[in-house]
CSV table of C-alpha atoms in Angstrom, one decimal:
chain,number,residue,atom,x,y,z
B,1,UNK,CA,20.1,17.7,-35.0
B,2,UNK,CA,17.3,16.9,-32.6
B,3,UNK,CA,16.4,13.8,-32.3
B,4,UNK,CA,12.7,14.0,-33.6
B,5,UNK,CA,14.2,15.3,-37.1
B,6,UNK,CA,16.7,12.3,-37.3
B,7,UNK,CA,13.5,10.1,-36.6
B,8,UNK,CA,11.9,12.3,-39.7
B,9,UNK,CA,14.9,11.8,-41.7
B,10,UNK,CA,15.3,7.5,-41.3
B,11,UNK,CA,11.5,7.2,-41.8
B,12,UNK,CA,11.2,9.4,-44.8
B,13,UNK,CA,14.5,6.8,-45.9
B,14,UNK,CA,13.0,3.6,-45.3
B,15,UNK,CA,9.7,4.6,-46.5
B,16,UNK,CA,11.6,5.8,-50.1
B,17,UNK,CA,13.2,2.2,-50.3
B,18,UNK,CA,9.9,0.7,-49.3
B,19,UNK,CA,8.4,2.0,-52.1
B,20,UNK,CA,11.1,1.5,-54.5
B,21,UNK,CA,11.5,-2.2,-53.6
B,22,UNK,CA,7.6,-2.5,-54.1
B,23,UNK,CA,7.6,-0.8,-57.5
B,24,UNK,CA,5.6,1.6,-56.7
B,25,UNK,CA,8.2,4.9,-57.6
B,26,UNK,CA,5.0,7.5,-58.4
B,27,UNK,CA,4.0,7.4,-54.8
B,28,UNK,CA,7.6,8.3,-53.3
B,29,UNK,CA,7.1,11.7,-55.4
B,30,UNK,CA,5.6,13.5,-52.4
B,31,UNK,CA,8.7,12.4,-50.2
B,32,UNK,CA,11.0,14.6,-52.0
B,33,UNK,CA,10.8,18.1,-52.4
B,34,UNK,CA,10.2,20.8,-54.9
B,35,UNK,CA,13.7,21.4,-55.2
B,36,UNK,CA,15.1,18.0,-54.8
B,37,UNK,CA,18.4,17.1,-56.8
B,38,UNK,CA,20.2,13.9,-56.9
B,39,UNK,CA,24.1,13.1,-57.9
B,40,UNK,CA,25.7,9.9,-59.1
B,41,UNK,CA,29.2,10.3,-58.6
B,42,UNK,CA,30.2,7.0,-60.5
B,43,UNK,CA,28.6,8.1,-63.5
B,44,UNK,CA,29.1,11.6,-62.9
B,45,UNK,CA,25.2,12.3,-63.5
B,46,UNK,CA,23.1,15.3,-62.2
B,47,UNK,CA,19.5,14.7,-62.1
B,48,UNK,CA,17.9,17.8,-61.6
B,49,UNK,CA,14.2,17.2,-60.2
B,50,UNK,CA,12.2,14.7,-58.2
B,51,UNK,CA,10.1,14.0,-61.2
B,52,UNK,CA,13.4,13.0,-63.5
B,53,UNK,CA,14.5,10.9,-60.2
B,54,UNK,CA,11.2,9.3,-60.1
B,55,UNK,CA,11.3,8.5,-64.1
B,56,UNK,CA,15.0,7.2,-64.1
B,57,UNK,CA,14.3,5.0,-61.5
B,58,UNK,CA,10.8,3.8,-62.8
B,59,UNK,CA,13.0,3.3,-66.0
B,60,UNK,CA,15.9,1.3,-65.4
B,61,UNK,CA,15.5,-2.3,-67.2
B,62,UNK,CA,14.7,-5.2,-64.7
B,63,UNK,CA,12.4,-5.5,-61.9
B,64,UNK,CA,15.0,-5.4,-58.8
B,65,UNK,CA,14.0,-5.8,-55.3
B,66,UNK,CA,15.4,-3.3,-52.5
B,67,UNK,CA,16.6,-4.4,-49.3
B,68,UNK,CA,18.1,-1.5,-46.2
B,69,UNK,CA,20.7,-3.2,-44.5
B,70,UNK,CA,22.1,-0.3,-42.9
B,71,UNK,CA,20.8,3.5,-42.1
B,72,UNK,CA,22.9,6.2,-40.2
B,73,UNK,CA,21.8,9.6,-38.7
B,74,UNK,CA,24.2,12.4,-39.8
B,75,UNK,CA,23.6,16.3,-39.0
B,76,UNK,CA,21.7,16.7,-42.2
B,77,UNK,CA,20.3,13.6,-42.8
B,78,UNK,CA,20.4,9.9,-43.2
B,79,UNK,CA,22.9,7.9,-45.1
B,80,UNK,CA,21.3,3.9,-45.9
B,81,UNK,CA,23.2,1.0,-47.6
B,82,UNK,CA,20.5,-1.0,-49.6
B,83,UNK,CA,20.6,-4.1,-51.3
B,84,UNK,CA,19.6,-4.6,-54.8
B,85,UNK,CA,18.7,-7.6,-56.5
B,86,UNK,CA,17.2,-9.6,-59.4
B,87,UNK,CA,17.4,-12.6,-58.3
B,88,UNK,CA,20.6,-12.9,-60.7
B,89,UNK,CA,22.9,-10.4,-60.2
B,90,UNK,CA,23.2,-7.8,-57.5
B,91,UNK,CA,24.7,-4.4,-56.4
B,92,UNK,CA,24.8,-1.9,-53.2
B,93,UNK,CA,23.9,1.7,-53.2
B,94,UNK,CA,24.7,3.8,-50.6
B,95,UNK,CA,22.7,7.4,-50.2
B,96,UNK,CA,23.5,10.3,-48.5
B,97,UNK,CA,19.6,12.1,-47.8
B,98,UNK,CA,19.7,15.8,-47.2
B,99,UNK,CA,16.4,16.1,-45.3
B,100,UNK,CA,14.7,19.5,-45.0
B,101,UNK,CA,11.5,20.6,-43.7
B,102,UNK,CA,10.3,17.3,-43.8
B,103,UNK,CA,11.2,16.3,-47.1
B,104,UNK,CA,14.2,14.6,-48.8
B,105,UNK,CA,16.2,17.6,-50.2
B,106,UNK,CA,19.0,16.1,-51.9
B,107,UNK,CA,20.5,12.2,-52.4
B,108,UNK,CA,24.2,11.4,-53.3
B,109,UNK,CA,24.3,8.0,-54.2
B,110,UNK,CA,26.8,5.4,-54.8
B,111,UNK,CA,26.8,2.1,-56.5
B,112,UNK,CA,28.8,-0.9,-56.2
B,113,UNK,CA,28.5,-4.1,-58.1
B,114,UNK,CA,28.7,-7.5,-56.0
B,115,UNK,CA,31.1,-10.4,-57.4
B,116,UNK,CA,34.1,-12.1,-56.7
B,117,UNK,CA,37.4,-10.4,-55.2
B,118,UNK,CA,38.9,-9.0,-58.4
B,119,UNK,CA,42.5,-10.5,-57.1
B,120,UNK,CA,43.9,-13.4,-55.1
B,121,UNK,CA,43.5,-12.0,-51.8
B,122,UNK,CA,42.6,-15.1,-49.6
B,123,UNK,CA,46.1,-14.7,-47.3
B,124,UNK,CA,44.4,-11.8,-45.5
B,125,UNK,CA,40.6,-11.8,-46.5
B,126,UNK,CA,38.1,-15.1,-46.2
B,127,UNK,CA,34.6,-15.1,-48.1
B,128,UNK,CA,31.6,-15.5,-46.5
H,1,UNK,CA,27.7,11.0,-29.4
H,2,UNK,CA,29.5,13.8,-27.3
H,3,UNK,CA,31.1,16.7,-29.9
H,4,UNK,CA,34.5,15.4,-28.7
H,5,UNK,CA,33.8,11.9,-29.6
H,6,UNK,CA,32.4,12.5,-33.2
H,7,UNK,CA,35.9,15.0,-33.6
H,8,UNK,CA,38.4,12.0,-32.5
H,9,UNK,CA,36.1,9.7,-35.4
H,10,UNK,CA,36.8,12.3,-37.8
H,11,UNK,CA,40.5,12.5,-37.5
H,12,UNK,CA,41.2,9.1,-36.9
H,13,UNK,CA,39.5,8.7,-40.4
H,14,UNK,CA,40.9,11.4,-42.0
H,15,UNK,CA,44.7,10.5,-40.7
H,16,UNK,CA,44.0,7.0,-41.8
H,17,UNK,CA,43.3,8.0,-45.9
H,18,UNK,CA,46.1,10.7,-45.6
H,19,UNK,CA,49.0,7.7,-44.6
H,20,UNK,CA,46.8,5.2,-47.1
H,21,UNK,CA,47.2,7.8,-50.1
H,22,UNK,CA,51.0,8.9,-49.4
H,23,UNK,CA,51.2,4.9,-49.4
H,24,UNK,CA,52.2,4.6,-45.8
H,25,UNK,CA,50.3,1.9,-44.8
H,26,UNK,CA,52.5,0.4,-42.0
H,27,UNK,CA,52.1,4.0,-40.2
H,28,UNK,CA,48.0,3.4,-39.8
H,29,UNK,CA,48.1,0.3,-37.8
H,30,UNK,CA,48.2,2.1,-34.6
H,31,UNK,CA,45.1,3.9,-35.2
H,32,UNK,CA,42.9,0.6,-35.4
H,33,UNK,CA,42.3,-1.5,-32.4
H,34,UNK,CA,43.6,-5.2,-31.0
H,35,UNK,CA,40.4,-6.5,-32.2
H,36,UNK,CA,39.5,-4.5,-35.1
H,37,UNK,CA,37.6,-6.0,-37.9
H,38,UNK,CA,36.5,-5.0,-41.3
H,39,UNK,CA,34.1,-6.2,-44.1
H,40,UNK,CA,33.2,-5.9,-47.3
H,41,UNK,CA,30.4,-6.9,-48.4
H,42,UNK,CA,30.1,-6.6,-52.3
H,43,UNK,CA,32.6,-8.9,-52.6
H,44,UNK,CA,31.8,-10.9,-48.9
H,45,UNK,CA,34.9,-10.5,-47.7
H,46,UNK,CA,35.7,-10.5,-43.8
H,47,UNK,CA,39.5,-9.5,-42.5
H,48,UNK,CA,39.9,-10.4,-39.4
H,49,UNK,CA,42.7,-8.2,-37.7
H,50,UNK,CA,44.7,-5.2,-38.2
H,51,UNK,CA,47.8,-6.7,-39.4
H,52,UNK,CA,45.4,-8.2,-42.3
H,53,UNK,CA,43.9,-5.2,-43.5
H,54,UNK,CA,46.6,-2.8,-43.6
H,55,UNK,CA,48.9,-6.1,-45.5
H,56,UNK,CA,45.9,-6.6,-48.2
H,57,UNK,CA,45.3,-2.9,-48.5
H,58,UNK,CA,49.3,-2.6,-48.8
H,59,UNK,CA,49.4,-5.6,-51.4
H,60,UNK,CA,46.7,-4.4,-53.3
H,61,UNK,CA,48.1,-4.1,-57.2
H,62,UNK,CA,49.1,-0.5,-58.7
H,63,UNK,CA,49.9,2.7,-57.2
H,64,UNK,CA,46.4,4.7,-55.9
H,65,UNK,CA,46.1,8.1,-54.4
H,66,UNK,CA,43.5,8.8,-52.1
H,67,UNK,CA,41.2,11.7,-51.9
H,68,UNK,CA,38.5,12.0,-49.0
H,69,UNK,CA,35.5,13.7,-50.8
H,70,UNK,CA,33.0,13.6,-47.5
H,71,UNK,CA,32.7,12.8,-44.0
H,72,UNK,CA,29.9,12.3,-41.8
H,73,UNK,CA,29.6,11.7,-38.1
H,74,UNK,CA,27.2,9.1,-37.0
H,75,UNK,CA,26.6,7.9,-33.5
H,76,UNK,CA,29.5,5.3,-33.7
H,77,UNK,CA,31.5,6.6,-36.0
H,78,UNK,CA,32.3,8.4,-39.3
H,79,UNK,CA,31.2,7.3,-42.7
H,80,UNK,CA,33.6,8.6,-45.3
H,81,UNK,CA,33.5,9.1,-49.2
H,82,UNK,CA,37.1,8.9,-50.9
H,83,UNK,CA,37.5,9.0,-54.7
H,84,UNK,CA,40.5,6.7,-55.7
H,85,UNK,CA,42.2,6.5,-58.6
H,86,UNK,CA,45.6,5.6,-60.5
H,87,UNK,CA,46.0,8.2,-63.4
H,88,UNK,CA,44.3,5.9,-65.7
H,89,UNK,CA,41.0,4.7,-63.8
H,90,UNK,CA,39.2,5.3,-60.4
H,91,UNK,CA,36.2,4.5,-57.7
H,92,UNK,CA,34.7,5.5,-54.9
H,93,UNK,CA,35.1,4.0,-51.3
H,94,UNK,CA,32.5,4.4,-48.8
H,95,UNK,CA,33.5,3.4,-45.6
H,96,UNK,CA,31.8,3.3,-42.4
H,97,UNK,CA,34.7,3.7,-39.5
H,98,UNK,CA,33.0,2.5,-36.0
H,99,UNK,CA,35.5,4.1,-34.0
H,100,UNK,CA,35.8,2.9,-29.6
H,101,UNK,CA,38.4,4.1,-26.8
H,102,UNK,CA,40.2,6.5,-29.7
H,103,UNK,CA,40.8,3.7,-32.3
H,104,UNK,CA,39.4,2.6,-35.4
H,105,UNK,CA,37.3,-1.0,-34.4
H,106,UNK,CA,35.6,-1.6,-37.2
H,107,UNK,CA,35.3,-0.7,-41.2
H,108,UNK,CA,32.5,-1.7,-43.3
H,109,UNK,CA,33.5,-0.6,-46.8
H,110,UNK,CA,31.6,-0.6,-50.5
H,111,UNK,CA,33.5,0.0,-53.6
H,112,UNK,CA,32.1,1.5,-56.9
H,113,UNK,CA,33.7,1.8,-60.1
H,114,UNK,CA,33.9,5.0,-62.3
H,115,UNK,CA,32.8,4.6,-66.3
H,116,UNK,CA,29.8,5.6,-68.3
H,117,UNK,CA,26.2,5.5,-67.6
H,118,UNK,CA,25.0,1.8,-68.3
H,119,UNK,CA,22.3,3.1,-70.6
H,120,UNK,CA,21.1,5.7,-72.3
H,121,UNK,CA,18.8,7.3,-69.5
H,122,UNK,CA,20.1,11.2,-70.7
H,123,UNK,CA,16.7,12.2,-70.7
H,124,UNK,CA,16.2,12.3,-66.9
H,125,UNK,CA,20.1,13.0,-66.2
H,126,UNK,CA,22.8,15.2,-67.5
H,127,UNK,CA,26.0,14.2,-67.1
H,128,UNK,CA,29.1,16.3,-65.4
């Protein structure tokens, strides 16, 4: 990968969660492209166009705010660990971006709710 | 990142998950360095050493095997997908390996559970 297309590839990230963390989901259509496809491998869900992306997203109950705290360069693409939040309660997705002529291709996502250590494991782990 | 480099990350990773899913935990402690550190931040945890990390992982309630899905190479390191599961239920691990000098220095790793859709968004995704 040159480095120009994995400057491409973190911009058209960032600019996505910009968008998404301003509510404003209809204008991060033109990011993706025609034949963009996403996959949620917790759920096991397909979603099959950037217009069904764009809907779920617009869709899902509560107004949550999205913070990148991380973004990678891979041969491909971008990988990004965002923060989600209501104010409430709170979760990180991370997103593998296939990036292709200039447009996200493809995202594999992953969620992961935040909470307390499901176990007593304070001999080998602290909390911050 | 030289080719070499990115190929060390990659099995260093990769050996790492292979000793963690045949439950030898002890036998990964050589590939992560004096002053390795790894955090988690969905449930803001920080272990501070080596010895910590492989004891918590090795102390960790029920039997899981371990199955990398993905890997990619990043300028420090390798981020890896692994599906995990006991039989009965399972998540994901995503974990970003910063890997220095041919060791393992650093993990930052987010957890997701497996289950259902949290609503009933089947109009925008079909589920697999």
């Amino acid at each position: 990968m040159t480095r120009s297309s994995g400057t491409v590839a973190r911009s058209l990230a960032a600019e996505l969660w910009r968008l998404f963390d301003a509510g404003r989901f209809r204008d991060a259509l033109p990011l993706l492209s025609e034949d963009f496809e996403a996959h949620w491998p917790n759920t096991r869900e397909r979603i099959r166009s950037r217009e069904d992306f764009i809907a779920l997203n617009e869709n899902y109950p509560g107004a949550w705010r999205c913070t990148v705290r991380r973004i990678e360069e891979y041969t491909e693409g971008v990988v990004t660990v965002t923060e989600i939040g209501d104010g409430k309660t709170g979760f990180f997705a991370v997103s593998f971006f296939t990036v292709r002529a200039g447009r996200i291709a493809a995202a594999e996502e992953y969620f992961g709710e935040n909470g307390p250590p499901p176990f007593d494991r304070s001999a080998w782990a602290e909390r911050y």
